[in-house]
Tab-separated table of C-alpha atoms in Angstrom:
chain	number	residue	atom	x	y	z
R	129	UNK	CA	59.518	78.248	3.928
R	130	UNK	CA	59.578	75.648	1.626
R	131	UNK	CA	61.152	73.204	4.023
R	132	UNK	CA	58.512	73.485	6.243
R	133	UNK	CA	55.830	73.010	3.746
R	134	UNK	CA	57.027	69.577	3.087
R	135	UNK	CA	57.557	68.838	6.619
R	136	UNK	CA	53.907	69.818	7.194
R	137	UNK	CA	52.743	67.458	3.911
R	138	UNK	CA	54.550	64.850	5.399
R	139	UNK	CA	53.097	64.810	8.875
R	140	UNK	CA	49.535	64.663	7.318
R	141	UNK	CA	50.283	61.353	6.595
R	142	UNK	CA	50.487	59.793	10.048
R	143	UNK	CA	48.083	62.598	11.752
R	144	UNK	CA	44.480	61.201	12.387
R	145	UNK	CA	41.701	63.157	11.348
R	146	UNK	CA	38.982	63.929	13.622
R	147	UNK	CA	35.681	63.089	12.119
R	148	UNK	CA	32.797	66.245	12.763
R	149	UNK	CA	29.402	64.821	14.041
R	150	UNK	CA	27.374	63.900	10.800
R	151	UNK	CA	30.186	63.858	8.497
R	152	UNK	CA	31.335	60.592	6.354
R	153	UNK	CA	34.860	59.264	6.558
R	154	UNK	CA	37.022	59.863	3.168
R	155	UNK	CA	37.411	57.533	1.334
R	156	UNK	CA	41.191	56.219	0.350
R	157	UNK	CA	42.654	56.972	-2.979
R	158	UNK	CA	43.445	53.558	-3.551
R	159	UNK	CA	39.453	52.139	-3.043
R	160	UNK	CA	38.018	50.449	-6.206
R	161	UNK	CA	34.331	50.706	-6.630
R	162	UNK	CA	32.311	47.512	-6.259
R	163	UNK	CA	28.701	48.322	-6.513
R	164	UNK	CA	26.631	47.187	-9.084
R	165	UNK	CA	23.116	47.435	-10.356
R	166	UNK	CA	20.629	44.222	-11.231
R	167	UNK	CA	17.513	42.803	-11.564
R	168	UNK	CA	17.797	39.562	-10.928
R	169	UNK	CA	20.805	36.710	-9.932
R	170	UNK	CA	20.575	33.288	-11.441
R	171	UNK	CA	22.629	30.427	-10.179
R	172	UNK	CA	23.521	27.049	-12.046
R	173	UNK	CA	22.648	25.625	-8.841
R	174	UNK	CA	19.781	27.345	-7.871
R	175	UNK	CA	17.621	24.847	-9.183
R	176	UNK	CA	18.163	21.044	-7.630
R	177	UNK	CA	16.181	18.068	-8.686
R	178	UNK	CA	14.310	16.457	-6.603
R	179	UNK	CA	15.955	12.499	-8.137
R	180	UNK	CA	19.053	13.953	-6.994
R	181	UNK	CA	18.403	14.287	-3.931
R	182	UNK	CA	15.731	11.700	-3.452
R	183	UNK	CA	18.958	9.527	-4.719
R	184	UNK	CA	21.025	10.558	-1.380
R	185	UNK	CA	18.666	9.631	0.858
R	186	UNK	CA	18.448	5.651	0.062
R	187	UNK	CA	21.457	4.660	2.288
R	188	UNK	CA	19.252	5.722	5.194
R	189	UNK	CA	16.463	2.936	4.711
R	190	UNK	CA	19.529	0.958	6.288
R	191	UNK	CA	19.888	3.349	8.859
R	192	UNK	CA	19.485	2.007	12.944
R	193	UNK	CA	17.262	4.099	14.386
R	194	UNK	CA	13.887	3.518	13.574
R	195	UNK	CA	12.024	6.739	13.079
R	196	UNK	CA	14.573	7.403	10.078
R	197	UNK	CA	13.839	4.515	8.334
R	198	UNK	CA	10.180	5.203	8.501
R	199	UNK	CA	9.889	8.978	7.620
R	200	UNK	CA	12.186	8.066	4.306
R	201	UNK	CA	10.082	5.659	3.448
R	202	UNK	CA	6.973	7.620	3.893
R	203	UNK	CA	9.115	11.044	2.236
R	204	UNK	CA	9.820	8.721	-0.492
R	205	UNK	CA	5.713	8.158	-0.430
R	206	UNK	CA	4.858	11.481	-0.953
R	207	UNK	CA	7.358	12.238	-4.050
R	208	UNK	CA	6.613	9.041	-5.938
R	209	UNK	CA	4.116	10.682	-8.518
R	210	UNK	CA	7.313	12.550	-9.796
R	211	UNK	CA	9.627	9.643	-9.590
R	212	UNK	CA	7.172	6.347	-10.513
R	213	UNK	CA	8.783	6.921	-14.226
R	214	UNK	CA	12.319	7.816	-13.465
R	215	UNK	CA	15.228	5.497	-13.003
R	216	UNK	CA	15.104	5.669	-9.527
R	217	UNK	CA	12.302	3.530	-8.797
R	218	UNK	CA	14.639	0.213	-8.918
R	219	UNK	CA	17.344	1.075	-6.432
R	220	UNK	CA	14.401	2.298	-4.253
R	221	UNK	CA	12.879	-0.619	-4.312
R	222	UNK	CA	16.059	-2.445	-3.968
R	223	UNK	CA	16.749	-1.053	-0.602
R	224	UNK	CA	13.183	-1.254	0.824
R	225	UNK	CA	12.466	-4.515	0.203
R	226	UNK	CA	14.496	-5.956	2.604
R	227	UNK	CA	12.390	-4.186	4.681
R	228	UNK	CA	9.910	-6.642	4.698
R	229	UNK	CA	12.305	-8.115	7.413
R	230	UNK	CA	12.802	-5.509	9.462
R	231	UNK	CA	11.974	-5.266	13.105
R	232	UNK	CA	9.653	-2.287	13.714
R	233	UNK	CA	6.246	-2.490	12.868
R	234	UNK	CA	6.197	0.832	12.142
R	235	UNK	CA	8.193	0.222	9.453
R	236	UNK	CA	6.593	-2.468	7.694
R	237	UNK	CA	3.370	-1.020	7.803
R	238	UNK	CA	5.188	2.319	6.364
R	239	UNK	CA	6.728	-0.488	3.646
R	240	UNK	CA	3.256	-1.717	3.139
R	241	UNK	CA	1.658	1.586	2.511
R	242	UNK	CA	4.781	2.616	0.203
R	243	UNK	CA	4.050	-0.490	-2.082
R	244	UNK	CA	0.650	0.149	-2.064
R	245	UNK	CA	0.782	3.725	-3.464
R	246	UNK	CA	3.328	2.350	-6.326
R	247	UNK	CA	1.227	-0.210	-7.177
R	248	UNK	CA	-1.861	2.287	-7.509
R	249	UNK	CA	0.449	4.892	-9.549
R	250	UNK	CA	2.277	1.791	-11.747
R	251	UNK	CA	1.900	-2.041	-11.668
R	252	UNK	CA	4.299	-2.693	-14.119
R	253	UNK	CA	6.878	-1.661	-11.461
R	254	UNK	CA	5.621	-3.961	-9.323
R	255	UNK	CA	5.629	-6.433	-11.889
R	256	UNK	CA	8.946	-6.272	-13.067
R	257	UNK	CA	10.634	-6.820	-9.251
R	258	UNK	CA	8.227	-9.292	-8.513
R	259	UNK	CA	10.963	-12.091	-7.757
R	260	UNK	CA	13.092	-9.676	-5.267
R	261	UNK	CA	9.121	-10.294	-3.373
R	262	UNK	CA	9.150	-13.452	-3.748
R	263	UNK	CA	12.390	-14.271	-2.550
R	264	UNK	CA	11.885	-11.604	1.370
R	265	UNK	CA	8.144	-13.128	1.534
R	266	UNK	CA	9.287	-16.327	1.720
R	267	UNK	CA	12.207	-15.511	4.209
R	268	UNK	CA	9.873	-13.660	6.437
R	269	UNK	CA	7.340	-16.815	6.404
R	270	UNK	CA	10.178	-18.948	8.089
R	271	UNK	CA	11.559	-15.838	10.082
R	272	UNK	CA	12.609	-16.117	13.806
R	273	UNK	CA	10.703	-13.490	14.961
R	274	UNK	CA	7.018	-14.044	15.022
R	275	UNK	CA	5.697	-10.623	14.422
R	276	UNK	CA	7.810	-10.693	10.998
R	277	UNK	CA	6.338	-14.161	10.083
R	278	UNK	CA	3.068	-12.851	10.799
R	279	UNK	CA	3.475	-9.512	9.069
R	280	UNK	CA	4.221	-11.927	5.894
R	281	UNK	CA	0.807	-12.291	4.717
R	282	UNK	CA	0.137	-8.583	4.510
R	283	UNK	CA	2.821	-8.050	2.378
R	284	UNK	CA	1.670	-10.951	-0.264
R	285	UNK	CA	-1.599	-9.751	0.254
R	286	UNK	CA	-0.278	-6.571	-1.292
R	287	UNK	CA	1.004	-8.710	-4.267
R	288	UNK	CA	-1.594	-10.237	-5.021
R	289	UNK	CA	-3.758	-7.361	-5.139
R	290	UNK	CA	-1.556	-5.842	-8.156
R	291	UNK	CA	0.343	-8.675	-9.944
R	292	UNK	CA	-0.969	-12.135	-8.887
R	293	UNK	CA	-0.458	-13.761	-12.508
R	294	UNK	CA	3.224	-13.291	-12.149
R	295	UNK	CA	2.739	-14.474	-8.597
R	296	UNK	CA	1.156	-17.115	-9.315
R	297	UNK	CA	3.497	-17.698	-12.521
R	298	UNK	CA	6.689	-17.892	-10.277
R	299	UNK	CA	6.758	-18.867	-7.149
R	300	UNK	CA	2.911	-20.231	-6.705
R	301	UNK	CA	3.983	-23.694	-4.854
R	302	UNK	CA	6.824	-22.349	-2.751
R	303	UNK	CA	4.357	-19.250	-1.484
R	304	UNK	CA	1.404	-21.934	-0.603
R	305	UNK	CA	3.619	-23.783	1.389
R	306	UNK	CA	4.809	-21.029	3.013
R	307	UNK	CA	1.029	-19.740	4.110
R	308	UNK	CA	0.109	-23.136	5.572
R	309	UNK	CA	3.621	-23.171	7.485
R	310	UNK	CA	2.751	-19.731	8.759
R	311	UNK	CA	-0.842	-21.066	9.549
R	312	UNK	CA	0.725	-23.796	11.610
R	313	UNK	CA	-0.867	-26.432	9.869
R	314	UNK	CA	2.090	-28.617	9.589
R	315	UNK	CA	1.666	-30.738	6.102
R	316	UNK	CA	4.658	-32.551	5.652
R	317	UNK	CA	5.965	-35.028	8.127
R	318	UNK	CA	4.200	-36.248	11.773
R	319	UNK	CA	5.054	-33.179	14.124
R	320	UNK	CA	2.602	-30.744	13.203
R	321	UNK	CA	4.065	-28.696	16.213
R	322	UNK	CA	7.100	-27.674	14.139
R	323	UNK	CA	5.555	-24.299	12.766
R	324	UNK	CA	6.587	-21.483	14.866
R	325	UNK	CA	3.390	-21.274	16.605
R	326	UNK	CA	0.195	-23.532	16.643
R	327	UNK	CA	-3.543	-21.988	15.170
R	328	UNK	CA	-5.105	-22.098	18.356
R	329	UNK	CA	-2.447	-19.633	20.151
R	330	UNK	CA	-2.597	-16.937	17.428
R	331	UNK	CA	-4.122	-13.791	17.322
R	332	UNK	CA	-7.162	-14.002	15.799
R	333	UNK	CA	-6.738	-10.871	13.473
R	334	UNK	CA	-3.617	-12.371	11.801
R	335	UNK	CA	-5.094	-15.686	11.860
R	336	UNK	CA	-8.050	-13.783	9.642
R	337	UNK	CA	-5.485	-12.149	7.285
R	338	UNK	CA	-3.940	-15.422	6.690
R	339	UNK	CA	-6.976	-16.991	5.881
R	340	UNK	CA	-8.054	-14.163	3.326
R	341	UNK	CA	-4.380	-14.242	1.640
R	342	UNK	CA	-4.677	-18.068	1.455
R	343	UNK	CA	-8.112	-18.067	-0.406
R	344	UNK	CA	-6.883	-15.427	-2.610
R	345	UNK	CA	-4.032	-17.443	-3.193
R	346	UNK	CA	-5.966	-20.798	-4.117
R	347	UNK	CA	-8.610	-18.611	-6.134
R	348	UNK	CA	-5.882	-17.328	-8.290
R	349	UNK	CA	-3.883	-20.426	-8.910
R	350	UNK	CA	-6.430	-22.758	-8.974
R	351	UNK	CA	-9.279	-20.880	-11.218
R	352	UNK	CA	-9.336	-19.631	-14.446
R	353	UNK	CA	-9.915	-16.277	-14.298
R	354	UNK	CA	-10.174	-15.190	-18.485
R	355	UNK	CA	-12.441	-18.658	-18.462
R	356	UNK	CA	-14.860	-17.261	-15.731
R	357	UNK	CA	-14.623	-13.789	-17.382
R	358	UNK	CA	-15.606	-15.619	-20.509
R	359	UNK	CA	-19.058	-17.978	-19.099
R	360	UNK	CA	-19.918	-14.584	-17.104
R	361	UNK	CA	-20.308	-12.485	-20.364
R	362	UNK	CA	-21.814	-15.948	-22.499
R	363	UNK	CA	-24.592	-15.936	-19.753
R	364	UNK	CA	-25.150	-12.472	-19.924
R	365	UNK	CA	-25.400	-12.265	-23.812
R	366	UNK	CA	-27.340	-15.701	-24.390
R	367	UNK	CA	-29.641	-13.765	-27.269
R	368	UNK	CA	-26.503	-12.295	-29.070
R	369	UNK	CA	-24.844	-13.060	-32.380
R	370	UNK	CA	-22.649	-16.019	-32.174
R	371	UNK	CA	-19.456	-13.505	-33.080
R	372	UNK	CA	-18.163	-13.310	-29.976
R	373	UNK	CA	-17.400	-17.251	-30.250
R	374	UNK	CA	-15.906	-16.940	-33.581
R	375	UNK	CA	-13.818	-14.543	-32.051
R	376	UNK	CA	-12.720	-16.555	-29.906
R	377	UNK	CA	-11.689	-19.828	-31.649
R	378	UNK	CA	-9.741	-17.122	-34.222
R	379	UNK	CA	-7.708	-15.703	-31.145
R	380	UNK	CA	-6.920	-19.834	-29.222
R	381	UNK	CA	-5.596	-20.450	-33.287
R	382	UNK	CA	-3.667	-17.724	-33.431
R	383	UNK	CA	-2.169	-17.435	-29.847
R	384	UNK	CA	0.416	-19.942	-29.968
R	385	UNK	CA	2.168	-17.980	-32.856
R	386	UNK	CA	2.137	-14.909	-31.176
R	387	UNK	CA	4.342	-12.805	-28.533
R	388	UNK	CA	4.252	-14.587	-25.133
R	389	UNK	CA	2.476	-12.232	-22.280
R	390	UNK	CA	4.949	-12.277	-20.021
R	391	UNK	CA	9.007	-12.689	-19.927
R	392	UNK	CA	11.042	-16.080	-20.535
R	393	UNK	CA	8.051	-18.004	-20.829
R	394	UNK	CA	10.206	-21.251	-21.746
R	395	UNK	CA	12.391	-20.742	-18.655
R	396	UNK	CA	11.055	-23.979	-17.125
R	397	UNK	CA	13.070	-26.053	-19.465
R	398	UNK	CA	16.519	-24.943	-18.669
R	399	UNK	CA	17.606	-24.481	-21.853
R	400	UNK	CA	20.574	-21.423	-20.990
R	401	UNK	CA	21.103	-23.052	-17.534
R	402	UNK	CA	24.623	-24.491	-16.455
R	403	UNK	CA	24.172	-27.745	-14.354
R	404	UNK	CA	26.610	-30.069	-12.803
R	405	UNK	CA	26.069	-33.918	-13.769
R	406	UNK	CA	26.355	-34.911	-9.820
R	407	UNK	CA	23.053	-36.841	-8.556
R	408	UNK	CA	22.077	-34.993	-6.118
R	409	UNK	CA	21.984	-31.812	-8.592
R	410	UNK	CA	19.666	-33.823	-11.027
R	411	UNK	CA	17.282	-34.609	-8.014
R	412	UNK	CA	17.052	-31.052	-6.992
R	413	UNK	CA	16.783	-29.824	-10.480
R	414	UNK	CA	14.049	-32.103	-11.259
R	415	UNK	CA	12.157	-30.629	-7.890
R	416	UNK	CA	12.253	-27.081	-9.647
R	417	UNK	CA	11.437	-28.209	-12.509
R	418	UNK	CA	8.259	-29.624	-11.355
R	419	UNK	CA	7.889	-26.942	-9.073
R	420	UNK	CA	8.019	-24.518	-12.071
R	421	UNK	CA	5.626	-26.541	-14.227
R	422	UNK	CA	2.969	-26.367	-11.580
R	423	UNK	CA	3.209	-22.691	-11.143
R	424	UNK	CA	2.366	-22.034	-15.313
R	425	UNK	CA	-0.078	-25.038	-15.422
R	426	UNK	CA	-2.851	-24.812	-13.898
R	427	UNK	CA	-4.496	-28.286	-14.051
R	428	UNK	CA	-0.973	-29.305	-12.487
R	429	UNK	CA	-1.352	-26.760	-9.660
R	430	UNK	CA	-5.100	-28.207	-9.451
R	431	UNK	CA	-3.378	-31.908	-9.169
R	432	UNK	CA	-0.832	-31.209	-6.728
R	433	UNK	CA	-2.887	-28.817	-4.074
R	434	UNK	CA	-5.643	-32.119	-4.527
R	435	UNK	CA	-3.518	-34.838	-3.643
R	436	UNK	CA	-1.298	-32.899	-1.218
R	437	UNK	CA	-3.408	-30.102	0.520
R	438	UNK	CA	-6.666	-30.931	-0.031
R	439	UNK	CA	-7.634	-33.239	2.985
R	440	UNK	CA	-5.532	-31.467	5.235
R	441	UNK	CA	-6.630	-28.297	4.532
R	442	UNK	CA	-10.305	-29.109	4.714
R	443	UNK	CA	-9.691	-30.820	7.821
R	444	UNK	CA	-8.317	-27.541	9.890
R	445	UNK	CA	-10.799	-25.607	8.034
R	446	UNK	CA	-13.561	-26.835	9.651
R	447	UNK	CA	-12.375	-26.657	13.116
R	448	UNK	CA	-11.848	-23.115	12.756
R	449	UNK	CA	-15.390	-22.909	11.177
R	450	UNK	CA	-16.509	-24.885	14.900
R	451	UNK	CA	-14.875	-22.211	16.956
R	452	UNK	CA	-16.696	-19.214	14.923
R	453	UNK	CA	-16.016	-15.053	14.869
R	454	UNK	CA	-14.138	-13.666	12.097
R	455	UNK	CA	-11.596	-16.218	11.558
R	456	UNK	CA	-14.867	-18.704	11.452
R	457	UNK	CA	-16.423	-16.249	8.424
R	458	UNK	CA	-13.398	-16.567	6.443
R	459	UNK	CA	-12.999	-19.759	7.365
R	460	UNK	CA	-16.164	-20.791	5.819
R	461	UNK	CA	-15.306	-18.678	2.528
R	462	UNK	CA	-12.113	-20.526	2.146
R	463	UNK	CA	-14.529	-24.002	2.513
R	464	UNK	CA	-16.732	-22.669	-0.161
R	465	UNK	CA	-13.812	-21.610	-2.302
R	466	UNK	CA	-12.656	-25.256	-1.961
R	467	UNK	CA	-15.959	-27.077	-2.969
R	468	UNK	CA	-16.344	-24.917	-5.923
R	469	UNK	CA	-13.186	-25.705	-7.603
R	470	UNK	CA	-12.839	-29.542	-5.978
């Protein structure tokens, strides 16, 4: 008997039970229990930043296909009130500057609108990578493609709008040239057909938005703006005190000793800068030199556009004002702008 009641354990083992209708499996000895009871699970990485990830999508504003380019730069749009004081505004305007070059319209007008918000939210961002401007503005000007060079005028016009001291400050010469080049109007030498293309053959709406950026360009290097500030608020308190003037004559005594406005204001006189004594260095160094003096002097910038834009200027002025329309209008502003200062 007892031999068979082993035998009988035994076979237990291997035997398969058969499972009645409504009835739960067993469950084996060995099972260890897992369930738990909780409120709530929190995750270390349950929360992501938005500069994180803002940061991993800059490599594709140098991606190929178009539409990417343009929906990060307009994604990048819509999050700059949480980044405009974060350290990622420089390497994202680092890699959309370039931009300014690009091929798609799309693009650049998504570039446009980009710099436009920042410089709404924050000009001092604007400010501060004014030069990296500078330097694509000027390469689009003298770009292959036309609708680039074109496009080039929009994108100072931005500028201008938000930081055209330290326009004017750096590069005020240089950027002058470059609107007249991209006006056609050739100044230097006998072939006026070497621009890309000549007045006459443009479209009129660019040829209108070059004319605008070029008065604004003149009005701001060429005028005084704290001086016209000054007469506007003299002729509109002729029967005050004469405080305001003693105000004034203490702050002209007192500004050369203080803080300078704006950064390396000495910079024109190369006085950290490593030159080699070969002749044709000291010639060109002598060109920037003079190039940088007329950008922070203004009755230099005043002498130079008179003696070397003046006459030419005035002359293709007025045949635009001749042929009328909307280029004709701001023609005609740009012709006042120019008798009032000269």
């Amino acid at each position: 008997m007892g031999k068979s009641k082993k035998q009988k354990q035994k076979k237990k083992d291997f035997l398969k039970k058969k499972l009645k209708v409504g009835k739960k499996a067993d469950k084996p000895s060995n099972q260890t229990d897992t369930s738990f009871v909780a409120k709530a699970i929190s995750l270390k990485n349950q929360h992501l930043e938005h500069e994180t990830d803002l940061s991993k999508r800059l490599t594709l504003l140098r991606h190929h296909n178009i539409t990417v380019r343009k929906e990060t730069l307009q994604d990048f749009q819509k999050h700059l009130p949480e980044i405009i004081k974060t350290q990622l505004m420089t390497p994202l305007l680092t890699h959309a500057i370039p931009l300014i070059c690009d091929d798609s319209l799309t693009v650049r007008d998504s570039l446009i609108d980009l710099l436009d918000e920042v410089g709404k939210l924050d000009v001092h961002v604007l400010i501060l990578h004014c030069n990296i401007f500078v330097l694509y503005i000027n390469m689009a000007m003298t770009h292959i493609v036309p609708r680039i060079q074109m496009d080039s005028t929009r994108f100072l016009e931005c500028l201008l709008r938000y930081c055209s001291d330290e326009v004017v400050r750096q590069a005020w010469l240089k950027l002058l040239n470059g609107v007249i080049a991209v006006l056609g109007w050739g100044m230097f030498g006998n072939n006026q057909a070497s621009g890309a293309l000549q007045t006459k053959k443009r479209d009129s709406k660019y040829t209108k938005v070059h004319l605008d950026v070029l008065t604004k360009l003149i009005k701001v290097g060429c005028s005084d703006a704290k001086l016209m500030a000054n007469n506007n608020d003299n002729h509109n308190n002729q029967g005050q005190d004469n405080q305001g003037q003693d105000d004034e004559t203490v702050n002209n005594l007192s500004k050369p000793f203080m803080l300078a406005e704006y950064p390396q204001p000495y910079e024109y006189l190369k006085l950290f800068a490593r030159t080699l004594k070969n002749k044709k260095n000291l010639q060109t160094d002598t060109l920037t030199a003079n190039a940088s003096m007329a950008n922070q002097d203004l009755d230099s910038r005043r002498a130079i556009f008179k003696e070397q834009f003046l006459k030419k200027v005035d002359k293709q002025v007025d045949s635009i004002i001749k042929d009328g329309g909307e280029c004709g209008k701001s023609a005609n502003n740009l012709k006042q702008l120019l008798e009032e200062l000269f």
